[in-house]
Structures are given as C-alpha cells and as structure tokens.
PDB file of C-alpha atoms in Angstrom:
ATOM      1  CA  UNK A 148       0.000   0.000   0.000  1.00 49.00           C
ATOM      2  CA  UNK A 149       1.247   3.492  -0.735  1.00 50.00           C
ATOM      3  CA  UNK A 150       1.654   6.073   2.039  1.00 59.00           C
ATOM      4  CA  UNK A 151      -1.221   8.103   0.579  1.00 59.00           C
ATOM      5  CA  UNK A 152      -3.768   5.276   0.734  1.00 68.00           C
ATOM      6  CA  UNK A 153      -6.106   4.989   3.727  1.00 82.00           C
ATOM      7  CA  UNK A 154      -5.067   1.379   4.329  1.00 89.00           C
ATOM      8  CA  UNK A 155      -6.322  -2.024   3.272  1.00 92.00           C
ATOM      9  CA  UNK A 156     -10.033  -2.535   2.811  1.00 93.00           C
ATOM     10  CA  UNK A 157     -11.927  -4.961   5.054  1.00 91.00           C
ATOM     11  CA  UNK A 158     -12.487  -7.163   1.998  1.00 91.00           C
ATOM     12  CA  UNK A 159      -8.760  -7.327   1.324  1.00 94.00           C
ATOM     13  CA  UNK A 160      -8.050  -8.220   4.974  1.00 94.00           C
ATOM     14  CA  UNK A 161     -10.717 -10.947   4.998  1.00 93.00           C
ATOM     15  CA  UNK A 162      -9.248 -12.347   1.796  1.00 94.00           C
ATOM     16  CA  UNK A 163      -5.705 -12.299   3.249  1.00 96.00           C
ATOM     17  CA  UNK A 164      -6.822 -13.935   6.505  1.00 95.00           C
ATOM     18  CA  UNK A 165      -8.764 -16.614   4.615  1.00 95.00           C
ATOM     19  CA  UNK A 166      -5.701 -17.372   2.479  1.00 96.00           C
ATOM     20  CA  UNK A 167      -3.407 -17.422   5.520  1.00 96.00           C
ATOM     21  CA  UNK A 168      -5.764 -19.867   7.251  1.00 96.00           C
ATOM     22  CA  UNK A 169      -6.183 -22.081   4.173  1.00 96.00           C
ATOM     23  CA  UNK A 170      -2.425 -22.392   3.651  1.00 97.00           C
ATOM     24  CA  UNK A 171      -1.806 -23.099   7.358  1.00 97.00           C
ATOM     25  CA  UNK A 172      -4.496 -25.798   7.491  1.00 97.00           C
ATOM     26  CA  UNK A 173      -3.304 -27.329   4.206  1.00 97.00           C
ATOM     27  CA  UNK A 174       0.196 -27.671   5.673  1.00 97.00           C
ATOM     28  CA  UNK A 175      -1.056 -28.947   9.024  1.00 97.00           C
ATOM     29  CA  UNK A 176      -3.304 -31.710   7.643  1.00 98.00           C
ATOM     30  CA  UNK A 177      -1.088 -32.749   4.704  1.00 98.00           C
ATOM     31  CA  UNK A 178       0.719 -35.409   6.812  1.00 97.00           C
ATOM     32  CA  UNK A 179      -2.706 -36.998   7.360  1.00 97.00           C
ATOM     33  CA  UNK A 180      -3.309 -37.137   3.600  1.00 96.00           C
ATOM     34  CA  UNK A 181      -5.865 -34.313   3.590  1.00 97.00           C
ATOM     35  CA  UNK A 182      -6.220 -30.906   2.016  1.00 96.00           C
ATOM     36  CA  UNK A 183      -7.953 -27.997   3.737  1.00 96.00           C
ATOM     37  CA  UNK A 184     -11.082 -28.528   1.634  1.00 96.00           C
ATOM     38  CA  UNK A 185     -11.125 -32.249   2.437  1.00 97.00           C
ATOM     39  CA  UNK A 186     -10.618 -31.446   6.115  1.00 98.00           C
ATOM     40  CA  UNK A 187     -13.588 -29.068   6.018  1.00 96.00           C
ATOM     41  CA  UNK A 188     -15.692 -31.844   4.567  1.00 97.00           C
ATOM     42  CA  UNK A 189     -14.662 -34.655   6.933  1.00 98.00           C
ATOM     43  CA  UNK A 190     -14.721 -32.439  10.049  1.00 98.00           C
ATOM     44  CA  UNK A 191     -18.214 -31.208   9.184  1.00 97.00           C
ATOM     45  CA  UNK A 192     -19.328 -34.751   8.424  1.00 97.00           C
ATOM     46  CA  UNK A 193     -17.846 -35.908  11.735  1.00 98.00           C
ATOM     47  CA  UNK A 194     -19.859 -33.311  13.658  1.00 97.00           C
ATOM     48  CA  UNK A 195     -23.048 -34.069  11.750  1.00 96.00           C
ATOM     49  CA  UNK A 196     -22.674 -37.814  12.312  1.00 95.00           C
ATOM     50  CA  UNK A 197     -22.104 -37.258  16.031  1.00 95.00           C
ATOM     51  CA  UNK A 198     -25.407 -35.366  16.035  1.00 95.00           C
ATOM     52  CA  UNK A 199     -27.084 -38.424  14.496  1.00 93.00           C
ATOM     53  CA  UNK A 200     -27.283 -37.129  10.944  1.00 91.00           C
ATOM     54  CA  UNK A 201     -26.271 -38.935   7.760  1.00 91.00           C
ATOM     55  CA  UNK A 202     -26.226 -35.965   5.398  1.00 93.00           C
ATOM     56  CA  UNK A 203     -26.591 -35.916   1.669  1.00 92.00           C
ATOM     57  CA  UNK A 204     -23.884 -34.326  -0.440  1.00 93.00           C
ATOM     58  CA  UNK A 205     -26.255 -31.380  -0.968  1.00 93.00           C
ATOM     59  CA  UNK A 206     -26.805 -30.958   2.790  1.00 93.00           C
ATOM     60  CA  UNK A 207     -23.051 -31.084   3.415  1.00 95.00           C
ATOM     61  CA  UNK A 208     -22.473 -28.528   0.642  1.00 95.00           C
ATOM     62  CA  UNK A 209     -25.004 -26.199   2.253  1.00 94.00           C
ATOM     63  CA  UNK A 210     -23.415 -26.711   5.665  1.00 94.00           C
ATOM     64  CA  UNK A 211     -19.838 -26.038   4.504  1.00 93.00           C
ATOM     65  CA  UNK A 212     -20.622 -23.304   1.997  1.00 91.00           C
ATOM     66  CA  UNK A 213     -18.874 -25.276  -0.747  1.00 93.00           C
ATOM     67  CA  UNK A 214     -20.378 -25.776  -4.191  1.00 95.00           C
ATOM     68  CA  UNK A 215     -22.294 -29.047  -4.519  1.00 93.00           C
ATOM     69  CA  UNK A 216     -20.204 -30.117  -7.517  1.00 95.00           C
ATOM     70  CA  UNK A 217     -17.000 -29.533  -5.536  1.00 96.00           C
ATOM     71  CA  UNK A 218     -18.366 -31.532  -2.587  1.00 95.00           C
ATOM     72  CA  UNK A 219     -19.130 -34.370  -4.986  1.00 94.00           C
ATOM     73  CA  UNK A 220     -15.559 -34.283  -6.322  1.00 96.00           C
ATOM     74  CA  UNK A 221     -14.091 -34.173  -2.807  1.00 96.00           C
ATOM     75  CA  UNK A 222     -16.382 -36.997  -1.662  1.00 96.00           C
ATOM     76  CA  UNK A 223     -15.271 -39.246  -4.531  1.00 96.00           C
ATOM     77  CA  UNK A 224     -11.607 -38.627  -3.665  1.00 97.00           C
ATOM     78  CA  UNK A 225     -12.251 -39.279   0.034  1.00 97.00           C
ATOM     79  CA  UNK A 226     -14.152 -42.449  -0.859  1.00 97.00           C
ATOM     80  CA  UNK A 227     -11.193 -43.641  -2.968  1.00 97.00           C
ATOM     81  CA  UNK A 228      -8.934 -42.992   0.036  1.00 97.00           C
ATOM     82  CA  UNK A 229     -11.214 -45.144   2.212  1.00 97.00           C
ATOM     83  CA  UNK A 230     -12.267 -42.270   4.473  1.00 98.00           C
ATOM     84  CA  UNK A 231     -15.940 -41.981   3.572  1.00 97.00           C
ATOM     85  CA  UNK A 232     -18.650 -44.090   2.040  1.00 96.00           C
ATOM     86  CA  UNK A 233     -21.205 -42.772  -0.407  1.00 94.00           C
ATOM     87  CA  UNK A 234     -24.570 -44.519  -0.640  1.00 92.00           C
ATOM     88  CA  UNK A 235     -27.848 -43.778  -2.372  1.00 90.00           C
ATOM     89  CA  UNK A 236     -30.458 -42.203  -0.151  1.00 83.00           C
ATOM     90  CA  UNK A 237     -33.323 -44.721   0.167  1.00 84.00           C
ATOM     91  CA  UNK A 238     -35.822 -41.828   0.288  1.00 85.00           C
ATOM     92  CA  UNK A 239     -34.440 -40.058  -2.797  1.00 85.00           C
ATOM     93  CA  UNK A 240     -32.600 -42.157  -5.419  1.00 83.00           C
ATOM     94  CA  UNK A 241     -31.013 -38.997  -6.895  1.00 86.00           C
ATOM     95  CA  UNK A 242     -29.353 -38.068  -3.588  1.00 88.00           C
ATOM     96  CA  UNK A 243     -26.111 -39.501  -2.224  1.00 90.00           C
ATOM     97  CA  UNK A 244     -25.630 -39.863   1.523  1.00 93.00           C
ATOM     98  CA  UNK A 245     -22.195 -39.607   3.101  1.00 95.00           C
ATOM     99  CA  UNK A 246     -20.709 -41.281   6.165  1.00 96.00           C
ATOM    100  CA  UNK A 247     -17.205 -41.556   7.571  1.00 97.00           C
ATOM    101  CA  UNK A 248     -15.653 -45.000   7.623  1.00 97.00           C
ATOM    102  CA  UNK A 249     -13.862 -46.216  10.752  1.00 97.00           C
ATOM    103  CA  UNK A 250     -10.567 -45.111   9.185  1.00 98.00           C
ATOM    104  CA  UNK A 251     -12.190 -41.790   8.269  1.00 98.00           C
ATOM    105  CA  UNK A 252     -13.273 -41.195  11.863  1.00 98.00           C
ATOM    106  CA  UNK A 253      -9.755 -41.931  13.142  1.00 98.00           C
ATOM    107  CA  UNK A 254      -8.085 -39.612  10.618  1.00 98.00           C
ATOM    108  CA  UNK A 255     -10.692 -36.914  11.238  1.00 98.00           C
ATOM    109  CA  UNK A 256     -10.177 -37.016  15.014  1.00 98.00           C
ATOM    110  CA  UNK A 257      -6.430 -36.553  14.447  1.00 98.00           C
ATOM    111  CA  UNK A 258      -7.014 -33.721  11.973  1.00 98.00           C
ATOM    112  CA  UNK A 259      -9.423 -31.940  14.310  1.00 98.00           C
ATOM    113  CA  UNK A 260      -6.821 -32.018  17.102  1.00 98.00           C
ATOM    114  CA  UNK A 261      -4.150 -30.591  14.778  1.00 98.00           C
ATOM    115  CA  UNK A 262      -6.447 -27.842  13.488  1.00 97.00           C
ATOM    116  CA  UNK A 263      -7.653 -26.956  17.004  1.00 96.00           C
ATOM    117  CA  UNK A 264      -4.022 -26.386  18.019  1.00 96.00           C
ATOM    118  CA  UNK A 265      -3.504 -24.252  14.928  1.00 96.00           C
ATOM    119  CA  UNK A 266      -6.681 -22.294  15.695  1.00 96.00           C
ATOM    120  CA  UNK A 267      -5.409 -21.606  19.205  1.00 96.00           C
ATOM    121  CA  UNK A 268      -2.198 -20.185  17.679  1.00 96.00           C
ATOM    122  CA  UNK A 269      -4.152 -18.018  15.248  1.00 95.00           C
ATOM    123  CA  UNK A 270      -6.374 -16.626  17.990  1.00 96.00           C
ATOM    124  CA  UNK A 271      -3.631 -16.089  20.562  1.00 96.00           C
ATOM    125  CA  UNK A 272      -3.344 -12.359  19.696  1.00 96.00           C
ATOM    126  CA  UNK A 273      -7.038 -12.029  20.658  1.00 96.00           C
ATOM    127  CA  UNK A 274      -6.490 -13.863  23.934  1.00 96.00           C
ATOM    128  CA  UNK A 275      -7.043 -17.436  22.738  1.00 94.00           C
ATOM    129  CA  UNK A 276      -9.986 -19.557  21.782  1.00 92.00           C
ATOM    130  CA  UNK A 277     -12.153 -18.777  24.830  1.00 93.00           C
ATOM    131  CA  UNK A 278     -11.338 -15.072  25.168  1.00 96.00           C
ATOM    132  CA  UNK A 279     -14.021 -12.356  25.063  1.00 97.00           C
ATOM    133  CA  UNK A 280     -12.316 -10.735  22.042  1.00 97.00           C
ATOM    134  CA  UNK A 281     -12.455 -14.059  20.195  1.00 96.00           C
ATOM    135  CA  UNK A 282     -16.165 -14.462  20.987  1.00 96.00           C
ATOM    136  CA  UNK A 283     -16.821 -10.919  19.740  1.00 97.00           C
ATOM    137  CA  UNK A 284     -14.749 -11.603  16.607  1.00 95.00           C
ATOM    138  CA  UNK A 285     -16.731 -14.798  15.994  1.00 95.00           C
ATOM    139  CA  UNK A 286     -20.010 -12.897  16.358  1.00 96.00           C
ATOM    140  CA  UNK A 287     -18.824 -10.278  13.858  1.00 95.00           C
ATOM    141  CA  UNK A 288     -17.768 -12.955  11.361  1.00 93.00           C
ATOM    142  CA  UNK A 289     -21.130 -14.694  11.792  1.00 93.00           C
ATOM    143  CA  UNK A 290     -22.944 -11.421  11.123  1.00 95.00           C
ATOM    144  CA  UNK A 291     -20.977 -10.932   7.920  1.00 91.00           C
ATOM    145  CA  UNK A 292     -21.517 -14.522   6.793  1.00 89.00           C
ATOM    146  CA  UNK A 293     -25.258 -14.259   7.432  1.00 90.00           C
ATOM    147  CA  UNK A 294     -25.602 -11.084   5.349  1.00 91.00           C
ATOM    148  CA  UNK A 295     -26.828 -11.868   1.829  1.00 90.00           C
ATOM    149  CA  UNK A 296     -24.797 -10.506  -1.061  1.00 86.00           C
ATOM    150  CA  UNK A 297     -26.378  -9.724  -4.382  1.00 84.00           C
ATOM    151  CA  UNK A 298     -23.945 -10.326  -7.238  1.00 79.00           C
ATOM    152  CA  UNK A 299     -22.947  -7.089  -8.940  1.00 73.00           C
ATOM    153  CA  UNK A 300     -23.037  -6.720 -12.677  1.00 74.00           C
ATOM    154  CA  UNK A 301     -19.650  -6.969 -14.448  1.00 72.00           C
ATOM    155  CA  UNK A 302     -19.914  -3.367 -15.705  1.00 66.00           C
ATOM    156  CA  UNK A 303     -21.280  -1.936 -12.469  1.00 54.00           C
ATOM    157  CA  UNK A 304     -19.507   1.417 -12.168  1.00 55.00           C
ATOM    158  CA  UNK A 305     -19.797   1.386  -8.368  1.00 54.00           C
ATOM    159  CA  UNK A 306     -17.296  -1.496  -8.186  1.00 53.00           C
ATOM    160  CA  UNK A 307     -14.797  -0.133 -10.694  1.00 55.00           C
ATOM    161  CA  UNK A 308     -11.329   0.220  -9.206  1.00 56.00           C
ATOM    162  CA  UNK A 309     -12.043  -1.454  -5.872  1.00 57.00           C
ATOM    163  CA  UNK A 310     -10.132  -4.316  -4.321  1.00 57.00           C
ATOM    164  CA  UNK A 311     -11.603  -7.528  -2.908  1.00 61.00           C
TER     165      UNK A 311
END
C-alpha cells in the first residue's frame, strides 16, 4: 500500500486472513493425507454424524458453503482414500448420503486435534480460543456470513477500481 492510501479494505483483509488460514491448514493436515477442503468436509461430516445425521452431499455442501459439484468431487476422492462411504439415499434415489468409515473417523479425530491447536495459535493475539475478544470476533464474522450478497453486474460502475 502506498503512504497516501487509507489502508487495506476490510475485503482485502478478509481475503488475506482466509488465504493465511487455508495455507496453514493445508500444511497442518497434509501429513494426514488431507487438504484444507477435504478437512472441512470430513470435520463437518464428523460433527453431523455425532449429532445423528447422515447428510446428503447437498446438505453437506449447504453446511460447509462449498459448491455441490466440488463436494461431490471431494467426496469421490475421500471415498477412494477409504475415508468416507457414499450410498444412495433410500428416500431419494437422486441423492447420495455420506458417512465416515472407521478409518475416516480416526483420521478426522487426528485432523481436528491438529487444526484446534492451529486455531489456538491463530487466535492467541485475541487472547485465545475462549477469550471475550475471540467471541466478539466470531459474532462479527457470523454477522458478515449471514448477510446476503447480491452479485454485482460486471460493468457496475460502483465497483470499478475497488479491491476484494
């Protein structure tokens, strides 16, 4: 940034933090044979299964915020690795249900522990995982994630020259 600029935009900072987190998680879970995206899928699936749910790929996509087609691709790779099983939903033959295998549960438990430690490191400047600043930060992020965004038109002059 140049000295004359007012500083980075919130969008730029969110983008940088998201990239920092993605790279850190990718590195942390790589020894377990996972990518960050795969971790997001198996960790979410782990939590849903513990709550008694056997979600469809669509439900898991909605839960994670990932595109359904990407979840399908990730699920096939995780199935090939022996970490999840994909079965047809008996109530809807078009839907595919997902479940962790025994090996998938073991790997996911390890990955969750590694990522929790990483999360503690990331949040240390705010006082750690259970700190009031972290809770406030989480509430702010939740507010932003819950706010709908209407896609702008490619030639929308109001977005010309802005950064992410």
